mmCIF file of C-alpha atoms in Angstrom:
data_model
loop_
_atom_site.group_PDB
_atom_site.id
_atom_site.type_symbol
_atom_site.label_atom_id
_atom_site.label_comp_id
_atom_site.label_asym_id
_atom_site.label_seq_id
_atom_site.Cartn_x
_atom_site.Cartn_y
_atom_site.Cartn_z
ATOM 1 C CA MET A 19 0.056 -0.113 -0.210
ATOM 2 C CA THR A 20 1.351 3.535 -0.761
ATOM 3 C CA ASP A 21 2.025 5.624 2.091
ATOM 4 C CA VAL A 22 0.190 8.823 1.197
ATOM 5 C CA GLY A 23 1.993 10.846 4.007
ATOM 6 C CA SER A 24 0.250 14.202 4.528
ATOM 7 C CA THR A 25 -1.058 14.189 1.123
ATOM 8 C CA SER A 26 -4.747 15.530 0.881
ATOM 9 C CA LEU A 27 -7.437 14.495 -1.318
ATOM 10 C CA ARG A 28 -7.195 17.764 -3.443
ATOM 11 C CA SER A 29 -3.760 17.204 -4.124
ATOM 12 C CA ALA A 30 -3.718 13.304 -4.817
ATOM 13 C CA PRO A 31 -2.865 12.733 -8.236
ATOM 14 C CA ALA A 32 -5.880 11.582 -10.404
ATOM 15 C CA GLU A 33 -6.266 8.202 -10.938
ATOM 16 C CA SER A 34 -6.888 6.832 -14.429
ATOM 17 C CA THR A 35 -10.430 5.732 -15.458
ATOM 18 C CA GLU A 36 -9.263 2.287 -15.749
ATOM 19 C CA GLU A 37 -7.776 1.931 -12.325
ATOM 20 C CA VAL A 38 -11.021 3.402 -10.867
ATOM 21 C CA ALA A 39 -12.898 0.928 -13.001
ATOM 22 C CA TYR A 40 -10.587 -1.892 -11.372
ATOM 23 C CA TRP A 41 -11.974 -1.355 -8.151
ATOM 24 C CA TYR A 42 -15.677 -0.204 -8.792
ATOM 25 C CA GLY A 43 -16.694 -1.578 -12.177
ATOM 26 C CA GLY A 44 -17.232 0.277 -15.365
ATOM 27 C CA GLU A 45 -20.820 1.314 -15.690
ATOM 28 C CA PRO A 46 -20.862 5.072 -17.236
ATOM 29 C CA SER A 47 -23.902 6.173 -15.658
ATOM 30 C CA ASP A 48 -23.607 9.530 -13.814
ATOM 31 C CA ARG A 49 -24.808 7.865 -10.385
ATOM 32 C CA ARG A 50 -22.248 4.980 -10.605
ATOM 33 C CA GLN A 51 -19.733 7.831 -11.408
ATOM 34 C CA ARG A 52 -20.392 9.822 -8.409
ATOM 35 C CA SER A 53 -20.632 6.280 -6.195
ATOM 36 C CA LYS A 54 -17.102 5.505 -7.584
ATOM 37 C CA ALA A 55 -15.612 8.824 -7.009
ATOM 38 C CA VAL A 56 -16.949 8.771 -3.109
ATOM 39 C CA LEU A 57 -15.419 5.224 -2.843
ATOM 40 C CA GLU A 58 -12.362 6.245 -4.365
ATOM 41 C CA ALA A 59 -11.958 9.109 -1.912
ATOM 42 C CA LEU A 60 -12.702 6.760 0.810
ATOM 43 C CA ARG A 61 -10.144 4.492 -0.285
ATOM 44 C CA ILE A 62 -7.590 7.331 -0.571
ATOM 45 C CA TYR A 63 -8.619 8.488 2.995
ATOM 46 C CA ARG A 64 -8.089 5.058 4.460
ATOM 47 C CA ALA A 65 -4.594 4.628 3.038
ATOM 48 C CA ALA A 66 -3.659 7.940 4.554
ATOM 49 C CA GLU A 67 -5.227 6.982 7.836
ATOM 50 C CA VAL A 68 -3.313 3.403 7.908
ATOM 51 C CA ALA A 69 0.058 5.569 6.966
ATOM 52 C CA MET A 70 -0.723 7.583 9.987
ATOM 53 C CA ARG A 71 -1.553 4.768 12.262
ATOM 54 C CA ARG A 72 1.911 3.307 11.007
ATOM 55 C CA ARG A 73 3.619 6.482 12.086
ATOM 56 C CA THR A 74 1.915 6.709 15.489
ATOM 57 C CA ARG A 75 3.236 3.134 16.177
ATOM 58 C CA ASP A 76 6.464 3.918 15.138
ATOM 59 C CA SER A 77 7.033 7.147 17.251
ATOM 60 C CA MET A 78 5.284 5.359 20.047
ATOM 61 C CA SER A 79 7.492 2.424 19.339
ATOM 62 C CA MET A 80 4.002 0.327 19.741
ATOM 63 C CA GLY A 81 2.394 -2.368 17.926
ATOM 64 C CA GLU A 82 -1.124 -1.968 16.766
ATOM 65 C CA ASN A 83 -2.708 -3.915 19.518
ATOM 66 C CA GLU A 84 -0.835 -1.968 22.141
ATOM 67 C CA LEU A 85 -2.169 1.247 20.839
ATOM 68 C CA LEU A 86 -5.683 -0.450 20.811
ATOM 69 C CA VAL A 87 -5.461 -1.564 24.262
ATOM 70 C CA LEU A 88 -4.324 2.366 25.307
ATOM 71 C CA ARG A 89 -7.072 3.844 23.272
ATOM 72 C CA TYR A 90 -9.721 1.543 24.852
ATOM 73 C CA LEU A 91 -8.509 2.294 28.199
ATOM 74 C CA LEU A 92 -8.386 6.295 27.552
ATOM 75 C CA ARG A 93 -11.940 6.460 26.289
ATOM 76 C CA ASP A 94 -13.005 6.655 30.114
ATOM 77 C CA SER A 95 -9.974 6.504 32.410
ATOM 78 C CA ALA A 96 -12.481 6.211 35.496
ATOM 79 C CA ARG A 97 -13.968 2.857 34.122
ATOM 80 C CA ARG A 98 -12.768 -0.438 35.665
ATOM 81 C CA VAL A 99 -11.522 -2.486 32.807
ATOM 82 C CA LYS A 100 -10.447 -6.335 33.196
ATOM 83 C CA PRO A 101 -8.060 -8.116 31.195
ATOM 84 C CA GLY A 102 -10.719 -10.579 29.822
ATOM 85 C CA GLU A 103 -12.795 -7.401 28.508
ATOM 86 C CA LEU A 104 -9.662 -6.686 26.243
ATOM 87 C CA THR A 105 -9.358 -10.087 25.092
ATOM 88 C CA ARG A 106 -12.813 -9.943 23.727
ATOM 89 C CA TYR A 107 -12.172 -6.323 22.542
ATOM 90 C CA LEU A 108 -8.929 -7.331 20.551
ATOM 91 C CA GLY A 109 -10.232 -10.731 19.558
ATOM 92 C CA LEU A 110 -7.083 -12.404 21.201
ATOM 93 C CA SER A 111 -5.999 -15.382 23.239
ATOM 94 C CA THR A 112 -5.842 -14.516 26.831
ATOM 95 C CA ALA A 113 -1.922 -15.464 26.387
ATOM 96 C CA SER A 114 -1.718 -12.765 23.574
ATOM 97 C CA THR A 115 -3.670 -10.058 26.036
ATOM 98 C CA THR A 116 -1.296 -10.882 28.847
ATOM 99 C CA ALA A 117 1.781 -10.224 27.043
ATOM 100 C CA ILE A 118 0.601 -7.276 25.427
ATOM 101 C CA LEU A 119 -0.425 -5.897 29.181
ATOM 102 C CA ASP A 120 3.121 -6.825 30.129
ATOM 103 C CA ARG A 121 4.835 -5.083 27.639
ATOM 104 C CA LEU A 122 2.264 -2.034 28.486
ATOM 105 C CA GLU A 123 3.091 -2.151 31.948
ATOM 106 C CA ARG A 124 7.004 -2.698 31.339
ATOM 107 C CA SER A 125 6.882 0.521 29.420
ATOM 108 C CA GLY A 126 5.090 2.636 31.843
ATOM 109 C CA HIS A 127 1.710 2.777 30.149
ATOM 110 C CA VAL A 128 -0.650 0.707 32.302
ATOM 111 C CA THR A 129 -0.963 -0.475 35.668
ATOM 112 C CA ARG A 130 -2.481 -3.493 37.104
ATOM 113 C CA ALA A 131 -4.546 -2.825 40.411
ATOM 114 C CA ALA A 132 -6.234 -5.753 42.617
ATOM 115 C CA ASN A 133 -10.008 -5.952 42.479
ATOM 116 C CA PRO A 134 -10.983 -4.806 46.012
ATOM 117 C CA ASP A 135 -14.452 -6.966 45.177
ATOM 118 C CA ASP A 136 -12.539 -10.147 44.014
ATOM 119 C CA ARG A 137 -8.881 -10.774 45.074
ATOM 120 C CA ARG A 138 -8.658 -13.156 41.871
ATOM 121 C CA SER A 139 -9.265 -10.868 39.469
ATOM 122 C CA ILE A 140 -7.255 -7.233 38.331
ATOM 123 C CA PHE A 141 -8.250 -3.986 36.619
ATOM 124 C CA ILE A 142 -6.047 -2.358 34.074
ATOM 125 C CA GLN A 143 -5.791 1.421 34.023
ATOM 126 C CA ALA A 144 -3.835 3.534 31.676
ATOM 127 C CA THR A 145 -1.190 5.592 33.696
ATOM 128 C CA PRO A 146 -0.681 9.437 33.360
ATOM 129 C CA ARG A 147 2.373 8.995 31.315
ATOM 130 C CA ALA A 148 0.197 7.125 28.482
ATOM 131 C CA HIS A 149 -2.413 10.085 28.569
ATOM 132 C CA ALA A 150 0.377 12.412 28.383
ATOM 133 C CA GLU A 151 2.219 10.656 25.597
ATOM 134 C CA VAL A 152 -0.989 10.108 23.377
ATOM 135 C CA ARG A 153 -2.106 13.612 23.724
ATOM 136 C CA GLN A 154 1.378 14.688 22.949
ATOM 137 C CA THR A 155 1.563 12.247 19.604
ATOM 138 C CA LEU A 156 -2.069 12.542 18.622
ATOM 139 C CA GLY A 157 -2.965 16.047 19.740
ATOM 140 C CA ASN A 158 -1.965 17.806 16.380
ATOM 141 C CA MET A 159 -3.316 15.298 14.272
ATOM 142 C CA HIS A 160 -6.879 15.480 16.201
ATOM 143 C CA ASP A 161 -6.548 19.562 15.727
ATOM 144 C CA ARG A 162 -5.864 19.016 12.146
ATOM 145 C CA MET A 163 -8.822 16.524 11.852
ATOM 146 C CA LEU A 164 -11.088 18.868 13.845
ATOM 147 C CA ALA A 165 -10.065 22.039 11.469
ATOM 148 C CA ALA A 166 -11.111 19.785 8.446
ATOM 149 C CA VAL A 167 -14.775 19.492 9.599
ATOM 150 C CA ILE A 168 -15.514 22.202 11.968
ATOM 151 C CA ASP A 169 -16.874 24.302 9.257
ATOM 152 C CA MET A 170 -19.528 22.051 7.977
ATOM 153 C CA THR A 171 -23.073 22.717 8.023
ATOM 154 C CA PRO A 172 -25.358 20.733 10.142
ATOM 155 C CA GLU A 173 -26.799 19.342 6.610
ATOM 156 C CA GLU A 174 -22.984 18.436 5.493
ATOM 157 C CA ALA A 175 -22.303 16.598 9.081
ATOM 158 C CA ALA A 176 -25.604 14.926 9.125
ATOM 159 C CA ALA A 177 -24.866 13.452 5.435
ATOM 160 C CA VAL A 178 -21.220 12.380 6.276
ATOM 161 C CA VAL A 179 -22.303 10.630 9.447
ATOM 162 C CA ALA A 180 -24.992 8.907 7.628
ATOM 163 C CA PHE A 181 -22.487 7.828 4.835
ATOM 164 C CA LEU A 182 -20.150 6.670 7.257
ATOM 165 C CA ARG A 183 -22.698 4.694 9.210
ATOM 166 C CA ARG A 184 -24.039 2.998 6.054
ATOM 167 C CA MET A 185 -20.289 2.101 5.196
ATOM 168 C CA SER A 186 -19.510 0.675 8.462
ATOM 169 C CA ASP A 187 -23.013 -1.460 8.117
ATOM 170 C CA ALA A 188 -21.887 -2.485 4.787
ATOM 171 C CA VAL A 189 -18.406 -3.499 5.814
ATOM 172 C CA ASP A 190 -19.431 -5.091 9.149
ATOM 173 C CA GLY A 191 -22.075 -7.254 7.079
ATOM 174 C CA VAL A 192 -19.201 -8.863 5.156
ATOM 175 C CA ALA A 193 -19.247 -12.461 5.873
ATOM 176 C CA VAL A 194 -15.866 -13.713 6.835
ATOM 177 C CA GLU A 195 -16.458 -17.407 5.952
ATOM 178 C CA ARG A 196 -17.854 -16.753 2.416
ATOM 179 C CA PRO A 197 -15.065 -16.642 -0.464
ATOM 180 C CA ALA A 198 -15.353 -13.630 -2.685
ATOM 181 C CA VAL A 199 -17.047 -13.555 -6.037
ATOM 182 C CA GLY A 200 -14.911 -15.409 -8.561
ATOM 183 C CA SER A 201 -12.398 -17.118 -5.963
ATOM 184 C CA PRO A 202 -11.414 -20.750 -6.287
#
């Protein structure tokens, strides 16, 4: 995948009609063309987001799952999160989750605290260091993203939110066990 870096949609080189048709078919109708343009813009955005996540992981010296754990914990720092909840969230084995938590604890990003109601279980919390590092690393990006949408009209914002929800539903509805059309 191409690292698009800080390339915006406006400055991205126009792709050939053949390349867009490769991804989204070749029907000539205006409606289909608009749909393909939206999906192509979404694909370019996703490539930029993947590249940004890679740069973030590199700058924080973490893997994707470590960042996912921190993001999960930082959503609500007062919430009591058990390792099993993180295991389900990540879709990993208990052993893999434990290894991730061990790395995050060694790096000073999480702490384990005994559950006062059940001495056999623990809670995982992000540390103040994790909060500060995530804010420092991602703060500028979040400011730039907010600047990109802050002037949207209520109608534009509603249209984008509705579109992204429909796309999420479409992607979430893809059955993992079913082979792609035309695959052996």
